[in-house]
Amino acid sequence: MAAGAACCYRPAAAGRASLDTFATSSPSLRPSSSGVFFISSSSSRWWMRRRRGEGKVKISSSSRARAKPMLRPALFSPVAMEWQECSTEIEVDVPCSVAYQCYSERETIPQWMPFISSVKILEDKPDQSRWTLKYEILGRDVEFSWLARNMTPTKNQKIHWRSLEGLQNRGAVRFFPKSSSSCRVQLTVAYEVPEILAPVASALKPFLEGLLMQGLERFATFAKERYSKIPQP
């Protein structure tokens, strides 16, 4: 072997898995599209090819001119988790200002949103809150939690948030005036499908949209009761 050449040894019975592992751990080992693995050295180029149908690896040196440089493909590709977005809306018989105020009281949300079991606002960071979800979803008892941050709202028009840790999600509630005493409330939630629910991902979106609609219907009742207690001019 010429001085400075890279040398490696692997048993013939190691098979393809070992070759792949070796390629991963050796930055100087570069695979080509034909299955040839090159090891660069200062004076020669060595190549290894697994023969078709055999577990052996042939090692030889080439005195030919240096091969054209090849781009090294990524050895690992991160798996992208699926995101879904649900949206629903309802008309509420209260002014936008009342609906906005009711929805701004985050700790009351479990009273009308069926799958939210608790919301706790952080004392030292009032724009952040810890949420807990407990529910049976498509035959699976699930429990998730996350820390959310409320983004700067637009008074009587928009409340929006994003999670900082835990279950990945983000969303917005928008308020559109219909008359002086009614408004339309639109809720949009986007979330990363949890691994436990991945097998039922196709059915998850319509199921959650139904739950969100139930929540808005309860919210409409909640807001209307609150409005009825406000002295009218």
Short mmCIF file of C-alpha atoms in Angstrom, two decimals:
data_model
loop_
_atom_site.label_atom_id
_atom_site.label_comp_id
_atom_site.label_asym_id
_atom_site.label_seq_id
_atom_site.Cartn_x
_atom_site.Cartn_y
_atom_site.Cartn_z
CA MET A 1 0.00 0.00 0.00
CA ALA A 2 1.32 3.46 -0.83
CA ALA A 3 2.26 5.68 2.07
CA GLY A 4 -0.60 7.78 3.33
CA ALA A 5 -3.35 5.55 1.86
CA ALA A 6 -6.38 4.83 4.02
CA CYS A 7 -6.73 1.20 4.98
CA CYS A 8 -9.73 -0.60 6.35
CA TYR A 9 -10.70 -4.22 7.01
CA ARG A 10 -14.06 -5.85 7.40
CA PRO A 11 -14.90 -9.59 7.62
CA ALA A 12 -16.48 -11.06 4.51
CA ALA A 13 -19.52 -12.23 6.49
CA ALA A 14 -20.29 -8.78 7.89
CA GLY A 15 -22.76 -8.08 5.09
CA ARG A 16 -24.29 -4.89 3.87
CA ALA A 17 -25.29 -3.55 7.30
CA SER A 18 -21.66 -3.34 8.38
CA LEU A 19 -20.72 -1.62 5.13
CA ASP A 20 -23.39 0.98 5.69
CA THR A 21 -22.26 1.48 9.28
CA PHE A 22 -18.69 1.85 8.15
CA ALA A 23 -19.73 4.43 5.56
CA THR A 24 -21.55 6.40 8.23
CA SER A 25 -18.61 6.48 10.64
CA SER A 26 -15.91 7.18 8.04
CA PRO A 27 -16.02 10.75 6.65
CA SER A 28 -13.49 9.83 3.94
CA LEU A 29 -15.68 7.01 2.61
CA ARG A 30 -17.86 8.24 -0.24
CA PRO A 31 -20.57 6.10 -1.91
CA SER A 32 -21.41 6.37 -5.60
CA SER A 33 -24.80 5.62 -7.19
CA SER A 34 -23.50 2.22 -8.37
CA GLY A 35 -22.72 1.06 -4.84
CA VAL A 36 -18.95 1.74 -5.04
CA PHE A 37 -17.37 3.22 -1.92
CA PHE A 38 -14.24 5.35 -2.41
CA ILE A 39 -11.57 6.04 0.19
CA SER A 40 -9.35 8.96 -0.72
CA SER A 41 -5.65 9.06 0.14
CA SER A 42 -2.75 11.29 -0.83
CA SER A 43 -1.24 8.82 -3.32
CA SER A 44 -3.91 6.43 -4.49
CA ARG A 45 -7.62 5.73 -4.53
CA TRP A 46 -9.05 2.61 -3.07
CA TRP A 47 -12.48 1.28 -3.84
CA MET A 48 -14.69 -1.34 -2.41
CA ARG A 49 -17.63 -2.92 -4.11
CA ARG A 50 -19.91 -5.60 -2.77
CA ARG A 51 -20.39 -8.24 -5.43
CA ARG A 52 -23.98 -8.93 -6.38
CA GLY A 53 -25.42 -11.84 -4.36
CA GLU A 54 -22.33 -12.16 -2.15
CA GLY A 55 -21.42 -10.99 1.32
CA LYS A 56 -17.80 -10.42 0.33
CA VAL A 57 -16.10 -7.12 -0.37
CA LYS A 58 -13.40 -6.84 -3.01
CA ILE A 59 -10.60 -4.40 -2.26
CA SER A 60 -8.17 -3.27 -4.94
CA SER A 61 -6.20 -0.20 -5.97
CA SER A 62 -6.57 1.74 -9.17
CA SER A 63 -3.69 3.30 -11.05
CA ARG A 64 -6.06 5.18 -13.36
CA ALA A 65 -6.41 8.93 -13.30
CA ARG A 66 -8.20 10.42 -10.31
CA ALA A 67 -11.96 10.08 -10.63
CA LYS A 68 -14.15 13.16 -10.88
CA PRO A 69 -15.19 14.44 -7.48
CA MET A 70 -18.62 13.30 -6.34
CA LEU A 71 -21.03 14.98 -3.98
CA ARG A 72 -21.54 13.02 -0.80
CA PRO A 73 -25.23 12.29 -0.27
CA ALA A 74 -26.86 12.79 3.09
CA LEU A 75 -26.61 9.60 5.12
CA PHE A 76 -29.66 10.44 7.23
CA SER A 77 -32.86 12.29 6.35
CA PRO A 78 -34.91 13.67 9.27
CA VAL A 79 -38.50 12.44 9.33
CA ALA A 80 -40.90 15.36 9.08
CA MET A 81 -43.85 15.08 11.42
CA GLU A 82 -47.26 15.76 9.97
CA TRP A 83 -49.02 19.03 10.78
CA GLN A 84 -52.77 19.51 10.55
CA GLU A 85 -54.92 22.61 10.74
CA CYS A 86 -58.50 22.75 12.00
CA SER A 87 -60.84 25.69 11.63
CA THR A 88 -64.40 26.36 12.69
CA GLU A 89 -66.60 29.37 13.45
CA ILE A 90 -69.88 30.32 15.08
CA GLU A 91 -72.12 33.33 15.47
CA VAL A 92 -72.43 34.55 19.04
CA ASP A 93 -75.20 36.84 20.31
CA VAL A 94 -72.86 39.23 22.12
CA PRO A 95 -70.79 42.20 20.91
CA CYS A 96 -67.21 41.60 19.77
CA SER A 97 -65.88 43.32 22.89
CA VAL A 98 -67.70 40.85 25.18
CA ALA A 99 -66.67 37.75 23.19
CA TYR A 100 -63.09 39.02 23.10
CA GLN A 101 -63.02 39.59 26.86
CA CYS A 102 -64.48 36.15 27.61
CA TYR A 103 -61.94 34.37 25.40
CA SER A 104 -59.09 36.41 26.90
CA GLU A 105 -59.76 34.80 30.30
CA ARG A 106 -57.67 31.74 29.56
CA GLU A 107 -58.20 29.99 32.89
CA THR A 108 -61.96 29.75 32.20
CA ILE A 109 -61.46 27.92 28.88
CA PRO A 110 -61.77 24.42 30.48
CA GLN A 111 -65.32 25.36 31.46
CA TRP A 112 -66.45 25.21 27.85
CA MET A 113 -63.72 23.51 25.75
CA PRO A 114 -64.36 19.76 26.18
CA PHE A 115 -60.82 18.41 25.84
CA ILE A 116 -58.93 21.08 27.84
CA SER A 117 -58.66 20.02 31.49
CA SER A 118 -56.63 22.94 32.87
CA VAL A 119 -54.99 26.25 31.99
CA LYS A 120 -52.63 27.94 34.44
CA ILE A 121 -51.19 31.39 33.82
CA LEU A 122 -47.59 31.85 34.96
CA GLU A 123 -47.41 34.43 37.76
CA ASP A 124 -44.10 35.90 36.65
CA LYS A 125 -44.95 35.75 32.92
CA PRO A 126 -48.66 36.54 32.42
CA ASP A 127 -48.38 36.18 28.65
CA GLN A 128 -47.49 32.48 29.13
CA SER A 129 -49.69 29.65 30.36
CA ARG A 130 -49.50 25.89 30.91
CA TRP A 131 -52.18 23.79 29.26
CA THR A 132 -53.26 20.20 29.86
CA LEU A 133 -55.34 18.12 27.47
CA LYS A 134 -57.05 14.92 28.65
CA TYR A 135 -59.51 13.14 26.42
CA GLU A 136 -60.40 9.91 24.67
CA ILE A 137 -59.56 10.53 21.03
CA LEU A 138 -60.60 7.90 18.50
CA GLY A 139 -60.44 5.11 21.06
CA ARG A 140 -57.19 6.27 22.64
CA ASP A 141 -56.95 7.83 26.10
CA VAL A 142 -54.46 10.63 25.65
CA GLU A 143 -52.96 13.32 27.83
CA PHE A 144 -50.73 16.12 26.57
CA SER A 145 -49.39 19.32 28.06
CA TRP A 146 -47.64 22.37 26.66
CA LEU A 147 -46.44 25.83 27.53
CA ALA A 148 -48.03 28.49 25.35
CA ARG A 149 -47.25 32.13 24.80
CA ASN A 150 -49.93 34.61 23.85
CA MET A 151 -48.69 36.90 21.10
CA THR A 152 -49.58 40.60 21.06
CA PRO A 153 -53.35 40.69 20.52
CA THR A 154 -55.47 43.08 18.51
CA LYS A 155 -58.15 44.26 20.91
CA ASN A 156 -61.65 43.02 20.10
CA GLN A 157 -60.32 41.48 16.87
CA LYS A 158 -57.68 38.79 17.37
CA ILE A 159 -56.06 36.58 20.00
CA HIS A 160 -53.24 34.28 18.85
CA TRP A 161 -50.65 32.03 20.43
CA ARG A 162 -47.93 29.45 19.83
CA SER A 163 -46.50 26.71 22.01
CA LEU A 164 -43.00 27.06 23.44
CA GLU A 165 -42.58 23.48 24.65
CA GLY A 166 -44.55 20.26 24.88
CA LEU A 167 -47.22 19.50 22.29
CA GLN A 168 -46.43 21.65 19.26
CA ASN A 169 -49.34 23.88 18.27
CA ARG A 170 -50.36 27.39 17.32
CA GLY A 171 -53.62 29.10 16.62
CA ALA A 172 -55.79 32.21 16.54
CA VAL A 173 -59.26 33.37 17.48
CA ARG A 174 -60.73 36.15 15.36
CA PHE A 175 -63.79 38.25 16.10
CA PHE A 176 -65.90 39.82 13.35
CA PRO A 177 -68.80 42.17 14.15
CA LYS A 178 -72.21 41.19 12.75
CA SER A 179 -74.25 43.86 14.49
CA SER A 180 -74.04 45.96 17.63
CA SER A 181 -75.07 42.92 19.69
CA SER A 182 -73.62 39.94 17.79
CA CYS A 183 -70.37 38.76 16.24
CA ARG A 184 -68.79 35.87 14.41
CA VAL A 185 -66.02 33.98 16.22
CA GLN A 186 -63.53 32.02 14.10
CA LEU A 187 -61.13 29.55 15.74
CA THR A 188 -58.13 28.10 13.90
CA VAL A 189 -55.72 25.61 15.49
CA ALA A 190 -52.67 23.99 13.88
CA TYR A 191 -50.83 21.14 15.61
CA GLU A 192 -48.17 18.52 15.09
CA VAL A 193 -49.80 15.10 15.05
CA PRO A 194 -48.55 13.20 18.13
CA GLU A 195 -46.91 9.86 17.44
CA ILE A 196 -49.58 7.98 19.40
CA LEU A 197 -52.25 9.39 17.05
CA ALA A 198 -50.29 8.98 13.80
CA PRO A 199 -52.13 5.73 12.87
CA VAL A 200 -55.45 7.62 12.91
CA ALA A 201 -54.17 10.90 11.47
CA SER A 202 -56.61 10.85 8.54
CA ALA A 203 -59.58 10.76 10.93
CA LEU A 204 -58.05 13.14 13.48
CA LYS A 205 -58.82 16.44 11.74
CA PRO A 206 -62.62 15.99 11.32
CA PHE A 207 -62.81 14.58 14.87
CA LEU A 208 -61.04 17.59 16.40
CA GLU A 209 -63.00 20.05 14.28
CA GLY A 210 -66.14 18.52 15.78
CA LEU A 211 -64.72 19.01 19.29
CA LEU A 212 -63.77 22.59 18.52
CA MET A 213 -67.31 23.24 17.29
CA GLN A 214 -68.70 21.80 20.51
CA GLY A 215 -66.37 24.11 22.40
CA LEU A 216 -67.52 27.19 20.47
CA GLU A 217 -71.16 26.29 21.04
CA ARG A 218 -70.50 26.13 24.78
CA PHE A 219 -68.52 29.34 24.52
CA ALA A 220 -71.50 31.06 22.89
CA THR A 221 -73.66 30.07 25.87
CA PHE A 222 -70.92 31.09 28.31
CA ALA A 223 -70.49 34.52 26.69
CA LYS A 224 -74.24 35.12 26.43
CA GLU A 225 -74.70 34.42 30.15
CA ARG A 226 -71.85 36.81 30.93
CA TYR A 227 -73.38 39.47 28.69
CA SER A 228 -76.79 39.13 30.36
CA LYS A 229 -75.20 40.12 33.68
CA ILE A 230 -73.74 43.34 32.28
CA PRO A 231 -75.97 46.34 33.04
CA GLN A 232 -77.36 47.71 29.80
CA PRO A 233 -77.61 51.47 29.24
#
